[in-house]
mmCIF file of C-alpha atoms in Angstrom:
data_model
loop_
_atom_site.group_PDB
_atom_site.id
_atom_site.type_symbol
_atom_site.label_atom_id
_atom_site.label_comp_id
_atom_site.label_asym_id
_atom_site.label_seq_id
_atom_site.Cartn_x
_atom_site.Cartn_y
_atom_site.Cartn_z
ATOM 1 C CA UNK J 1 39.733 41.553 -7.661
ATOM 2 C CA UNK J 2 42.256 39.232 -9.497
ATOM 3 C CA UNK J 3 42.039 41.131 -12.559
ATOM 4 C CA UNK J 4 41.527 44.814 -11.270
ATOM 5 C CA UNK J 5 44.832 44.311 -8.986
ATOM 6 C CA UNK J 6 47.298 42.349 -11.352
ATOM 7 C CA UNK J 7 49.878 40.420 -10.195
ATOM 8 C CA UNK J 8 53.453 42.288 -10.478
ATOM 9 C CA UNK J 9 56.064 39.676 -11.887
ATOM 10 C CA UNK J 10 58.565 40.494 -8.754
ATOM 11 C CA UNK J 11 55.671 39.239 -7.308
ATOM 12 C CA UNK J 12 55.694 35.848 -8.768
ATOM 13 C CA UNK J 13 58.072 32.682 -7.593
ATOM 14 C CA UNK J 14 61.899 33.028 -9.238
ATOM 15 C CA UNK J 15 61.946 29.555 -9.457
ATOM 16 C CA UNK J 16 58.282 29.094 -11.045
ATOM 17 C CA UNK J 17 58.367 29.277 -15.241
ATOM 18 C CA UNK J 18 57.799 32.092 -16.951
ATOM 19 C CA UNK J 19 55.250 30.334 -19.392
ATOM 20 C CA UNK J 20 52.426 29.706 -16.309
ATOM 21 C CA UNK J 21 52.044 33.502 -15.457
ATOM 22 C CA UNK J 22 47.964 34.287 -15.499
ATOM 23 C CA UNK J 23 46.356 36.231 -17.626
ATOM 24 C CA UNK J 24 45.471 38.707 -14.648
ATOM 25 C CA UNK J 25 49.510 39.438 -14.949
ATOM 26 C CA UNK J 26 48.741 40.951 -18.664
ATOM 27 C CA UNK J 27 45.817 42.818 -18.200
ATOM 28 C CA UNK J 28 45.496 46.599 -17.448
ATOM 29 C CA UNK J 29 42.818 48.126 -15.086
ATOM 30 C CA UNK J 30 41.345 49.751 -18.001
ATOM 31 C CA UNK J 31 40.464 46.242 -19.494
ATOM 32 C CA UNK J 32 39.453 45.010 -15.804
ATOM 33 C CA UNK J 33 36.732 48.293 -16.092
ATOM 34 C CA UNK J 34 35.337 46.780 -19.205
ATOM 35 C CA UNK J 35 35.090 43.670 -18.624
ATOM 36 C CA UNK J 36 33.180 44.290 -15.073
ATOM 37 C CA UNK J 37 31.275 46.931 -17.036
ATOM 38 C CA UNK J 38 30.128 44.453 -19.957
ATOM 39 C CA UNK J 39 28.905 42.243 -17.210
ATOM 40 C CA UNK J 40 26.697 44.607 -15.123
ATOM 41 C CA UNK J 41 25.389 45.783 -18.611
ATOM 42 C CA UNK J 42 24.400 41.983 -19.201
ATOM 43 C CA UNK J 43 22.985 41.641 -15.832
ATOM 44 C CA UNK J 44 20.744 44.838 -16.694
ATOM 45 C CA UNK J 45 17.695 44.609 -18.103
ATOM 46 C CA UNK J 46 17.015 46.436 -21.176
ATOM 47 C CA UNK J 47 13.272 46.500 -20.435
ATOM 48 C CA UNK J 48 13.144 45.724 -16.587
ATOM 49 C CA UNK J 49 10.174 45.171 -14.909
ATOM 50 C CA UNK J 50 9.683 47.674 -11.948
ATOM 51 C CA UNK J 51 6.668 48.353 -9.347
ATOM 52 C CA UNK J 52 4.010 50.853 -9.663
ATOM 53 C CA UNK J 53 5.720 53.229 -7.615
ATOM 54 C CA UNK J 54 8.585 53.520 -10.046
ATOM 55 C CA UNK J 55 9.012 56.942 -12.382
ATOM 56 C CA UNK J 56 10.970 57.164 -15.269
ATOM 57 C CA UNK J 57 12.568 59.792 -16.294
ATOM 58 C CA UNK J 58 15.183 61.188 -19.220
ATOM 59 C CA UNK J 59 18.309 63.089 -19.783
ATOM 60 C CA UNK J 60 19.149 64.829 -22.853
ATOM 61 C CA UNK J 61 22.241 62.989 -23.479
ATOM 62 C CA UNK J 62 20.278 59.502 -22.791
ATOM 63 C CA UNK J 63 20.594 58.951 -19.129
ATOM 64 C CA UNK J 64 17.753 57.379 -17.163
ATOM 65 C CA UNK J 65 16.677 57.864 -13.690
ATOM 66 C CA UNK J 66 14.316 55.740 -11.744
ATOM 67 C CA UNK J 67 12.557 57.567 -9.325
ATOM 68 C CA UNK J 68 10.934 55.644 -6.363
ATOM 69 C CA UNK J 69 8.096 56.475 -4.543
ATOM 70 C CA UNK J 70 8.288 55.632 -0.949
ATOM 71 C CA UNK J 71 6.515 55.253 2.009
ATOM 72 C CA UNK J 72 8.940 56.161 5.277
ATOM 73 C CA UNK J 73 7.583 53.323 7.392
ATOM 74 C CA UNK J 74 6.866 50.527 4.873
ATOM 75 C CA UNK J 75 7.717 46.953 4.533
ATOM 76 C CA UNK J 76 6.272 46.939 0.695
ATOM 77 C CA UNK J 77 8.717 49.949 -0.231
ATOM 78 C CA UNK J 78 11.914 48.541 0.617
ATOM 79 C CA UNK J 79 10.693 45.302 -1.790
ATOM 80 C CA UNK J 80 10.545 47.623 -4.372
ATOM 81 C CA UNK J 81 13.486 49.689 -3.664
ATOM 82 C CA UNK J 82 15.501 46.247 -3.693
ATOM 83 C CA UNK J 83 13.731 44.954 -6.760
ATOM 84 C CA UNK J 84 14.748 48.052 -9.051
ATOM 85 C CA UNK J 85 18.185 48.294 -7.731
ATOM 86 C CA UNK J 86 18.594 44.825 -8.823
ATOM 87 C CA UNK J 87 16.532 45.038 -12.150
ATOM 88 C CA UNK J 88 18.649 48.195 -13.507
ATOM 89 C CA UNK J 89 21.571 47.489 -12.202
ATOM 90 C CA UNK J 90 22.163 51.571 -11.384
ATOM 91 C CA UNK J 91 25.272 53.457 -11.803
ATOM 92 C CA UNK J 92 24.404 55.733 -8.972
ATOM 93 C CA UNK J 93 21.784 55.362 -6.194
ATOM 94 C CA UNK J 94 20.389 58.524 -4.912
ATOM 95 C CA UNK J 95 18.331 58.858 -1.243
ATOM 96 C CA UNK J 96 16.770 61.485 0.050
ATOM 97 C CA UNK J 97 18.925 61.423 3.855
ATOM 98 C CA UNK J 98 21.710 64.413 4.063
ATOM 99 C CA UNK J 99 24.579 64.297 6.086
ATOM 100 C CA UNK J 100 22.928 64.586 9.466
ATOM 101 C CA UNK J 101 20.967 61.564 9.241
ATOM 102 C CA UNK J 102 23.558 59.488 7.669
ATOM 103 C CA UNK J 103 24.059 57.648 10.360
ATOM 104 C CA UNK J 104 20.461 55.499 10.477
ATOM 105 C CA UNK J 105 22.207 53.590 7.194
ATOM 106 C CA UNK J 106 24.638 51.240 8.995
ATOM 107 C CA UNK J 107 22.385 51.186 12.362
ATOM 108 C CA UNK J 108 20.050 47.890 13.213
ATOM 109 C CA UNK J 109 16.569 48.039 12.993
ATOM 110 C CA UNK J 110 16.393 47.389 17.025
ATOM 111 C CA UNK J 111 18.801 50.334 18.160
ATOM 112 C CA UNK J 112 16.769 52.922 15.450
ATOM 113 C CA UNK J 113 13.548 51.507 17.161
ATOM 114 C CA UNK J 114 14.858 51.992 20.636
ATOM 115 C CA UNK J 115 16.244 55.879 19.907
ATOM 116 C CA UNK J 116 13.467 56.609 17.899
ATOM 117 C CA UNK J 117 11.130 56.457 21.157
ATOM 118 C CA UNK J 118 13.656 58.337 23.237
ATOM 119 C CA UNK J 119 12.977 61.635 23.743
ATOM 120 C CA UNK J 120 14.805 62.913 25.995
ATOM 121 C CA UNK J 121 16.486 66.075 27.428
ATOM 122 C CA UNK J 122 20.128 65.257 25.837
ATOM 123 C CA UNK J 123 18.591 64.800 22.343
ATOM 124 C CA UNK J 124 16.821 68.271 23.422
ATOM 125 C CA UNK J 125 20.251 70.328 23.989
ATOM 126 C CA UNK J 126 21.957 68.713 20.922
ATOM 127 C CA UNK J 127 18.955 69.754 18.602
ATOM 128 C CA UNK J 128 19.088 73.370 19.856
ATOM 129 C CA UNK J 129 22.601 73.676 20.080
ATOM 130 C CA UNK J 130 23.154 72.529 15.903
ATOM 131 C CA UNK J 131 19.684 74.217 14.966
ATOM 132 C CA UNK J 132 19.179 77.306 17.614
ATOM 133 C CA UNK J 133 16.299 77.249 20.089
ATOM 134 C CA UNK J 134 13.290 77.466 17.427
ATOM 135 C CA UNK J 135 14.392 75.044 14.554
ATOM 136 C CA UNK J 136 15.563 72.716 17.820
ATOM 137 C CA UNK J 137 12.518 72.670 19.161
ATOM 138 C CA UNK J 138 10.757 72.280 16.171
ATOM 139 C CA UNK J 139 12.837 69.008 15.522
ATOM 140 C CA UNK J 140 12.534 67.507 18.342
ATOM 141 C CA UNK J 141 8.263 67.984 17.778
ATOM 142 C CA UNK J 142 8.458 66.296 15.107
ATOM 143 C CA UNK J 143 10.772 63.489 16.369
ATOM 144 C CA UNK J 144 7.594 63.186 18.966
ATOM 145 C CA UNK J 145 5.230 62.630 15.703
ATOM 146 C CA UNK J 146 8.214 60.586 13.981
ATOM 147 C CA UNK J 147 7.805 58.054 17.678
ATOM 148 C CA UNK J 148 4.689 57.978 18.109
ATOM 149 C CA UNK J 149 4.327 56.230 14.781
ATOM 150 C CA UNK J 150 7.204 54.088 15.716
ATOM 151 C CA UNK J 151 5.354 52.936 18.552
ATOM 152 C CA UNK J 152 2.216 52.312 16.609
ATOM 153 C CA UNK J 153 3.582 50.568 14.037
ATOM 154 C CA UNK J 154 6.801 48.523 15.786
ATOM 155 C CA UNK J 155 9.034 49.788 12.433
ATOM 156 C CA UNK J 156 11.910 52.346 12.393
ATOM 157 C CA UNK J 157 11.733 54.882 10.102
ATOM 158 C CA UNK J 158 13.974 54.870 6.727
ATOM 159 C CA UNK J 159 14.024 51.490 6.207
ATOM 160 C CA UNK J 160 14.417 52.111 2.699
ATOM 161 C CA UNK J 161 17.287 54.214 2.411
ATOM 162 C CA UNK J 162 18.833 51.096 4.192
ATOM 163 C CA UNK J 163 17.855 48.312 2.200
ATOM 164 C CA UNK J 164 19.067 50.978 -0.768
ATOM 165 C CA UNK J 165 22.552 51.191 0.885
ATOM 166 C CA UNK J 166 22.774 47.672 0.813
ATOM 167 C CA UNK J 167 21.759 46.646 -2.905
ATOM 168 C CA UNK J 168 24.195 49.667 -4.184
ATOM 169 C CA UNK J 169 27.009 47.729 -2.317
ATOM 170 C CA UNK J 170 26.271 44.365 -4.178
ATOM 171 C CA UNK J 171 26.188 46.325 -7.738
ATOM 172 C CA UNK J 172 29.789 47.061 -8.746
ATOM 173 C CA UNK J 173 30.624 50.286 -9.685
ATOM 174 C CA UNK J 174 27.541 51.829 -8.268
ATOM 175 C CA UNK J 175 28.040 54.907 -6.301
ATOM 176 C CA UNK J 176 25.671 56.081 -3.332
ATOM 177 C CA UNK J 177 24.943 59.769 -2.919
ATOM 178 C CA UNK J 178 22.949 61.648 -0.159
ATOM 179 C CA UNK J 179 20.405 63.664 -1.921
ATOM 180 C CA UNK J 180 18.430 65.840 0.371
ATOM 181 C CA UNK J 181 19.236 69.673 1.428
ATOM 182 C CA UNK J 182 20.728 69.877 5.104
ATOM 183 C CA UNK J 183 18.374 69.446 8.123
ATOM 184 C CA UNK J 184 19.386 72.852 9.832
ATOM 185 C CA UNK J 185 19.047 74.869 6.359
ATOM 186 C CA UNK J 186 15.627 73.323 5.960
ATOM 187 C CA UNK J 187 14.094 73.642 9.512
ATOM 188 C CA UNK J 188 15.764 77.275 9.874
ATOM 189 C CA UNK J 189 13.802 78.626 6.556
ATOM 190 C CA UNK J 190 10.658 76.910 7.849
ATOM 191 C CA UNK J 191 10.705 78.154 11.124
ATOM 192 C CA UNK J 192 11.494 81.727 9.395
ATOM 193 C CA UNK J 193 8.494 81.469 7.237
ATOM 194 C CA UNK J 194 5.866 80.645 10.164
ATOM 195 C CA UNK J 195 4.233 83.727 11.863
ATOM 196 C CA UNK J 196 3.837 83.910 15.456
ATOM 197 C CA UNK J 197 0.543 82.284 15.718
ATOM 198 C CA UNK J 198 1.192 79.810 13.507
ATOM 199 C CA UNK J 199 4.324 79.059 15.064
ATOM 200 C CA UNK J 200 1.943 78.121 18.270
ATOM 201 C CA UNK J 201 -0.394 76.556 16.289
ATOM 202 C CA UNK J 202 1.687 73.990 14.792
ATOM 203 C CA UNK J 203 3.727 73.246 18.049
ATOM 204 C CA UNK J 204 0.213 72.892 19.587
ATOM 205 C CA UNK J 205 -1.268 70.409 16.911
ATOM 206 C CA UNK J 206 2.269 68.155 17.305
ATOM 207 C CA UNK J 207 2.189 68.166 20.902
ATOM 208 C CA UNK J 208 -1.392 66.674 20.995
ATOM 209 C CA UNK J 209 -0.883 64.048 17.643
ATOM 210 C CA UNK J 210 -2.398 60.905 19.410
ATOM 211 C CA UNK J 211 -4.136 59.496 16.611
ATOM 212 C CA UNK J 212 -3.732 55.832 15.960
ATOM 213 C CA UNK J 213 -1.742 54.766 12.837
ATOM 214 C CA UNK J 214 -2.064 51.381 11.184
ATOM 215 C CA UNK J 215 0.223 50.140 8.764
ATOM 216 C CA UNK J 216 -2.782 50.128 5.930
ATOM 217 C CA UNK J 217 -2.743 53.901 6.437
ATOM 218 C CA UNK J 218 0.691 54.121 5.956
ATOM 219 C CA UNK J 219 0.587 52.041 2.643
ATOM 220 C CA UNK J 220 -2.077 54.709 1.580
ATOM 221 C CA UNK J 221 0.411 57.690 0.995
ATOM 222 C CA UNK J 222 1.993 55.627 -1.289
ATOM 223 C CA UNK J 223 -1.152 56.352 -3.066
ATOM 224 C CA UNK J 224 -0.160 59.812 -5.371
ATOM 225 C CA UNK J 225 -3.679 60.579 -5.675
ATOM 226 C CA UNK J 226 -4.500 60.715 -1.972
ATOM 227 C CA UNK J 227 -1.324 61.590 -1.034
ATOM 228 C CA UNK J 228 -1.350 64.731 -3.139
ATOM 229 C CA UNK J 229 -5.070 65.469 -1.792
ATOM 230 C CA UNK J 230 -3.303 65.506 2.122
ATOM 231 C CA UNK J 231 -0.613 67.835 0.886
ATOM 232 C CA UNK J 232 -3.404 70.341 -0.564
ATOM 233 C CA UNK J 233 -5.039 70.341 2.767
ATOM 234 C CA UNK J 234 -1.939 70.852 4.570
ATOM 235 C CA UNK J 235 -0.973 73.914 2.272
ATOM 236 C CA UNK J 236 -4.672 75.353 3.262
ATOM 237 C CA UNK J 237 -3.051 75.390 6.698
ATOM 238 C CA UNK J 238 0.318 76.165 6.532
ATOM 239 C CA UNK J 239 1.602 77.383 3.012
ATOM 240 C CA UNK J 240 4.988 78.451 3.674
ATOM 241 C CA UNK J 241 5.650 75.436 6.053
ATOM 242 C CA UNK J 242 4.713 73.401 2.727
ATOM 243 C CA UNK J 243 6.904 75.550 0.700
ATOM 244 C CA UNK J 244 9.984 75.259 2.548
ATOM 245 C CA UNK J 245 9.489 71.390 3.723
ATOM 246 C CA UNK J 246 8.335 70.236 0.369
ATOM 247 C CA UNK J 247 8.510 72.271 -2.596
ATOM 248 C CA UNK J 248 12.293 73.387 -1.951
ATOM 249 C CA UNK J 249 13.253 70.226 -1.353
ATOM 250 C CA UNK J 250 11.406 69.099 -4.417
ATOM 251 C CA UNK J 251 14.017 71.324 -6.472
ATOM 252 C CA UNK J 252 17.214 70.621 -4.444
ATOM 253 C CA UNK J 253 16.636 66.555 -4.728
ATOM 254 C CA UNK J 254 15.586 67.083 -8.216
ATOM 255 C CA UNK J 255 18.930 69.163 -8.626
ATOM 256 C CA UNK J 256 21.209 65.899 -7.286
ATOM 257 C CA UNK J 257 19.461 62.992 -9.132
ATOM 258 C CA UNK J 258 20.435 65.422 -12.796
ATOM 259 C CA UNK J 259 23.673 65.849 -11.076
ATOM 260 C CA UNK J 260 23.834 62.186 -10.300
ATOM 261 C CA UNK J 261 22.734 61.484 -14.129
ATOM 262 C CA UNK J 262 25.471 63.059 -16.582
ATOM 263 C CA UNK J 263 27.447 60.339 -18.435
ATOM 264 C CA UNK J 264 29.769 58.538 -17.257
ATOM 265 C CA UNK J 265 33.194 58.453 -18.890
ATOM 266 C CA UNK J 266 35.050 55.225 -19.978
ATOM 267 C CA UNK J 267 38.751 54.354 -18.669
ATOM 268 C CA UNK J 268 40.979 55.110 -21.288
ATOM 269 C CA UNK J 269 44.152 52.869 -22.280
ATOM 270 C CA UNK J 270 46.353 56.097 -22.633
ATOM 271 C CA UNK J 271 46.519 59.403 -22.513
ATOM 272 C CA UNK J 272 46.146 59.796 -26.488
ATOM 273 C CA UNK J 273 42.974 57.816 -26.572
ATOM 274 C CA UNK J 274 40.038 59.886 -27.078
ATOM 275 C CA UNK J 275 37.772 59.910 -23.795
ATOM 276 C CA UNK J 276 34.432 57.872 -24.513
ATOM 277 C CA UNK J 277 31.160 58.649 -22.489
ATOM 278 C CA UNK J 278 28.186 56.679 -22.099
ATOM 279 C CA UNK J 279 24.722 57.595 -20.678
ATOM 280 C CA UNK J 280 24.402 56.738 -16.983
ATOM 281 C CA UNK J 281 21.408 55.005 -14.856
ATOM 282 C CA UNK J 282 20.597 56.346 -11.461
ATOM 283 C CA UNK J 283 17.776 55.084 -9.157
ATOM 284 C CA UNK J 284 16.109 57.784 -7.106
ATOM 285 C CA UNK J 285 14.854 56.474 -3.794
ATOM 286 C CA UNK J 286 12.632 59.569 -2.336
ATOM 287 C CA UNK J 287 9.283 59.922 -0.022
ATOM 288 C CA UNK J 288 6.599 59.343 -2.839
ATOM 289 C CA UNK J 289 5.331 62.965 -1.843
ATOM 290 C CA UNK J 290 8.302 64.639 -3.773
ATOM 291 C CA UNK J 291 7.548 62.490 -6.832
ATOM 292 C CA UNK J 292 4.959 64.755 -8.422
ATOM 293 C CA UNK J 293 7.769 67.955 -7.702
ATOM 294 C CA UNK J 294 10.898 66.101 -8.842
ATOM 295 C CA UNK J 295 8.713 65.314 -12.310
ATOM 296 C CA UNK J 296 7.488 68.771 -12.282
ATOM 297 C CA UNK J 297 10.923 70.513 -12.110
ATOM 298 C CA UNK J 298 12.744 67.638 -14.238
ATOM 299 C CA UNK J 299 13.200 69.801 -17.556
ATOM 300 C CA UNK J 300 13.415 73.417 -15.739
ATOM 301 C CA UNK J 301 17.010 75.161 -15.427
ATOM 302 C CA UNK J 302 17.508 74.921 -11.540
ATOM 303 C CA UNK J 303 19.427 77.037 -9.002
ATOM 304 C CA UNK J 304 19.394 75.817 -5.349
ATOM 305 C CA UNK J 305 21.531 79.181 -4.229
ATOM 306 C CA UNK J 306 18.408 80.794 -3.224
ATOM 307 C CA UNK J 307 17.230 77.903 -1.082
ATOM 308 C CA UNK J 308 20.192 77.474 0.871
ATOM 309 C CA UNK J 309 20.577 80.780 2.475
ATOM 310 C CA UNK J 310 19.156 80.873 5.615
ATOM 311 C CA UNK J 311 17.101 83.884 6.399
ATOM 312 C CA UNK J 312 17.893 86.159 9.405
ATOM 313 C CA UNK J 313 15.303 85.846 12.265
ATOM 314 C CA UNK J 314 11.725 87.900 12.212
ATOM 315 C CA UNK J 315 10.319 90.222 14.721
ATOM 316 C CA UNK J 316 7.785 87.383 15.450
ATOM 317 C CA UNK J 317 10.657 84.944 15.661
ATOM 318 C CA UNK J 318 12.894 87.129 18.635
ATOM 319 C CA UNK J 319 9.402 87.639 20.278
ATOM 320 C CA UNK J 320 8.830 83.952 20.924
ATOM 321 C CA UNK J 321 12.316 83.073 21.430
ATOM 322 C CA UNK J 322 12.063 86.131 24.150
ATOM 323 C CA UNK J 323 8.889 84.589 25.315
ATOM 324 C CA UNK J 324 9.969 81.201 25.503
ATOM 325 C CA UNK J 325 13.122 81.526 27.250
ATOM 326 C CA UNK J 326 11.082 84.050 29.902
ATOM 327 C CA UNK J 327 8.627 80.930 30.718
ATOM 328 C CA UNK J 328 11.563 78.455 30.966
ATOM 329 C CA UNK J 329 13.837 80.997 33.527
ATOM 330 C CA UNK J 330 10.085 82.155 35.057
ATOM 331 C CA UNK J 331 9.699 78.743 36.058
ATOM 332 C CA UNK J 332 13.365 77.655 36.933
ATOM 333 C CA UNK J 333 13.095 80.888 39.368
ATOM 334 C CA UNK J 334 9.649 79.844 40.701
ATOM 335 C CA UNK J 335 10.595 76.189 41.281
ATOM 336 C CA UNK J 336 13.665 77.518 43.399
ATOM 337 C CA UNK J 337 11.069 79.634 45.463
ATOM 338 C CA UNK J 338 8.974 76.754 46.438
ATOM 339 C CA UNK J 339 11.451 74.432 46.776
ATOM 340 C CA UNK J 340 13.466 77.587 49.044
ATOM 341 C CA UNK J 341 10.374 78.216 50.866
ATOM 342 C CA UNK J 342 9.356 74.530 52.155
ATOM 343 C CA UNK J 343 13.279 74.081 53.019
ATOM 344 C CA UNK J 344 12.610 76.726 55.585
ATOM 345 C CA UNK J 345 9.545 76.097 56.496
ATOM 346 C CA UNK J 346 10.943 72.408 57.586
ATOM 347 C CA UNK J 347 14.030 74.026 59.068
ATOM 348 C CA UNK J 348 11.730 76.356 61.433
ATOM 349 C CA UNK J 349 9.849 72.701 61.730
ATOM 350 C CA UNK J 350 12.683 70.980 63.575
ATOM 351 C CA UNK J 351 12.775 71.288 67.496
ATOM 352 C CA UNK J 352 16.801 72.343 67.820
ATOM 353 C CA UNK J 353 15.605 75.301 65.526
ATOM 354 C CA UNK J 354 12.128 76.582 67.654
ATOM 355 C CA UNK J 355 14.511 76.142 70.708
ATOM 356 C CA UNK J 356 17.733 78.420 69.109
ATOM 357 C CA UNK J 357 14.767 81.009 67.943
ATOM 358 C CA UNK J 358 13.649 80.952 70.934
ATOM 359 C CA UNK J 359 16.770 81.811 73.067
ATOM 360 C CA UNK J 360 17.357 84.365 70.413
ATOM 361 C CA UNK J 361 13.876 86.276 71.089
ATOM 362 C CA UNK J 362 14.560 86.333 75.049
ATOM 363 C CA UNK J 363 17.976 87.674 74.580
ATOM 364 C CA UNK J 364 16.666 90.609 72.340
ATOM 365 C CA UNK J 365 13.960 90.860 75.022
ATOM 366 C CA UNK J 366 16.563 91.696 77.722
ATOM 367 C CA UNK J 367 18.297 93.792 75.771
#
């Protein structure tokens, strides 16, 4: 800090002499740059020794990024996120959170545990009202699946991605960059993409998850092989959820983490000096089912226009909107009937009430 904010001599004692001034007083910020620069690169290891889980890959102009596998809910994956943050020593750290689940970075592990198993009618509204009815509900289906293995395995989700925030903090010059496509893009295309039936079909199947989850199972889909044989029997069942869920987002992260990669450029002492660039060293931290996509796309030309447009709604799509907001007001109207129709039948119940109906009938009698 002493050296990147130099002292100012007005700053200095009048009656102090001139000949004890620091060295901090003579040195510019671009020398404070290298010299914090040459000793990350020290700390770095030329040939660091990562986990399994770990891909490399390669830039054309010499930049590296280390892609790691994760699983969401594992103890093991934040050990190696943390070990090859602090083995490279990265430039940039990547994650695969967007804006909308920033948040979960800075939060404890007890207050993500605690809202991850509340479900409730508030978190219902909010969803709807940023995502419309169908991507809202949709979310908030799979933030039923997301608790439910909270509650079998006693561990928040995206541990990782905080363990990551932390370790880029401690490296300097390291930069931290959100990675993943917007929430409400993503669930809107999927939910465009589903048919009718399916569309019931998958709400059905997440309504009714109550398989148990152990922690060993959890450590299998960091497993590419069996991981990638799950994925093939999800796209047997729902292709275009699969496209839009994974394979898009396969192309937009792989999009940031080149982004993330182009060279970084040197402080210069002046204006005249020629501007020096040097090949930078990101670390990827992404669920380890995007790790065969992100290698896939890695040397294709990529344009991630196309998957952020969000399509406009189907005819299946207005017919189950239609049909679900006709069940929700069908009921709402019903549940006034019966609750309108005991209130008079316990009115008509009470004794002052028989009696006034009563003097009513023999008046109308007379008459």
């Amino acid at each position: 800090q002493a050296a990147a904010n130099p002292m100012s001599s007005s700053d200095a004692p009048e009656d102090g002499p001139k000949e004890t001034s620091s060295v901090s007083q003579n040195i510019s910020d671009a020398d404070a740059f290298k010299i914090l620069l040459e000793m990350k690169m020290k700390k770095r290891q030329k040939k660091p020794t990562l986990p399994s889980t770990v891909t490399e890959l390669d830039t054309e102009d010499g930049s590296k990024v280390y892609v790691v596998g994760t699983a969401h809910f594992s103890d093991s994956s934040k050990k190696d996120v943390v070990k090859t943050i602090q083995e490279v020593q990265p430039d940039v750290v990547v994650v695969e959170l967007c804006q909308y689940r920033v948040s979960m970075l800075k939060m404890d592990e007890k207050t993500l545990l605690k809202e991850a198993k509340e479900i409730n009618l508030e978190k219902l509204q909010q969803a709807i009202k940023q995502n419309g009815v169908m991507s809202g509900l949709m979310q908030m289906l799979l933030l039923k699946v997301s608790a439910h293995i909270t509650e079998q395995l006693g561990m928040a989700p995206g541990g990782e991605f905080r363990e990551a925030f932390k370790e880029a903090s401690k490296v300097p010059f390291c930069k931290f960059h959100l990675g993943d496509r917007p929430i409400p893009v993503t669930f809107k295309r999927a939910i465009a993409a589903l048919s009718f039936w399916q569309k019931v079909k998958l709400a059905w199947g997440l309504c009714f998850l109550s398989d148990p989850i152990s922690k060993d199972d959890v450590e299998k889909c960091k497993q590419k092989d069996l991981l990638e044989q799950m994925m093939a029997e999800m796209i047997g069942e729902f292709p275009d959820l699969h496209r839009t869920i994974v394979s898009e987002r396969d192309i937009y992260l792989t999009y940031m983490l080149k982004q993330a990669a182009k060279q970084i450029e040197l402080p210069r002492a002046s204006e005249s000096e020629p501007r020096k660039y040097i090949p930078a060293v990101v670390v990827g931290v992404v669920g380890m089912g995007h790790v065969p996509g992100i290698e896939k796309n890695w040397n294709s030309d990529l344009n991630i226009q196309e998957i952020m447009s969000v399509p406009p709604p189907s005819a299946s799509s207005k017919i189950f909107k239609f049909v679900i907001k006709a069940t929700v007001f069908g009921l709402m109207g019903y549940g006034c009937y019966r609750i309108g129709q005991r209130t008079v039948q316990f009115i008509l119940s009470m004794p002052a009430a028989q009696s006034y109906l009563q003097k009513l009938t023999e008046i109308r009698s007379q008459h």
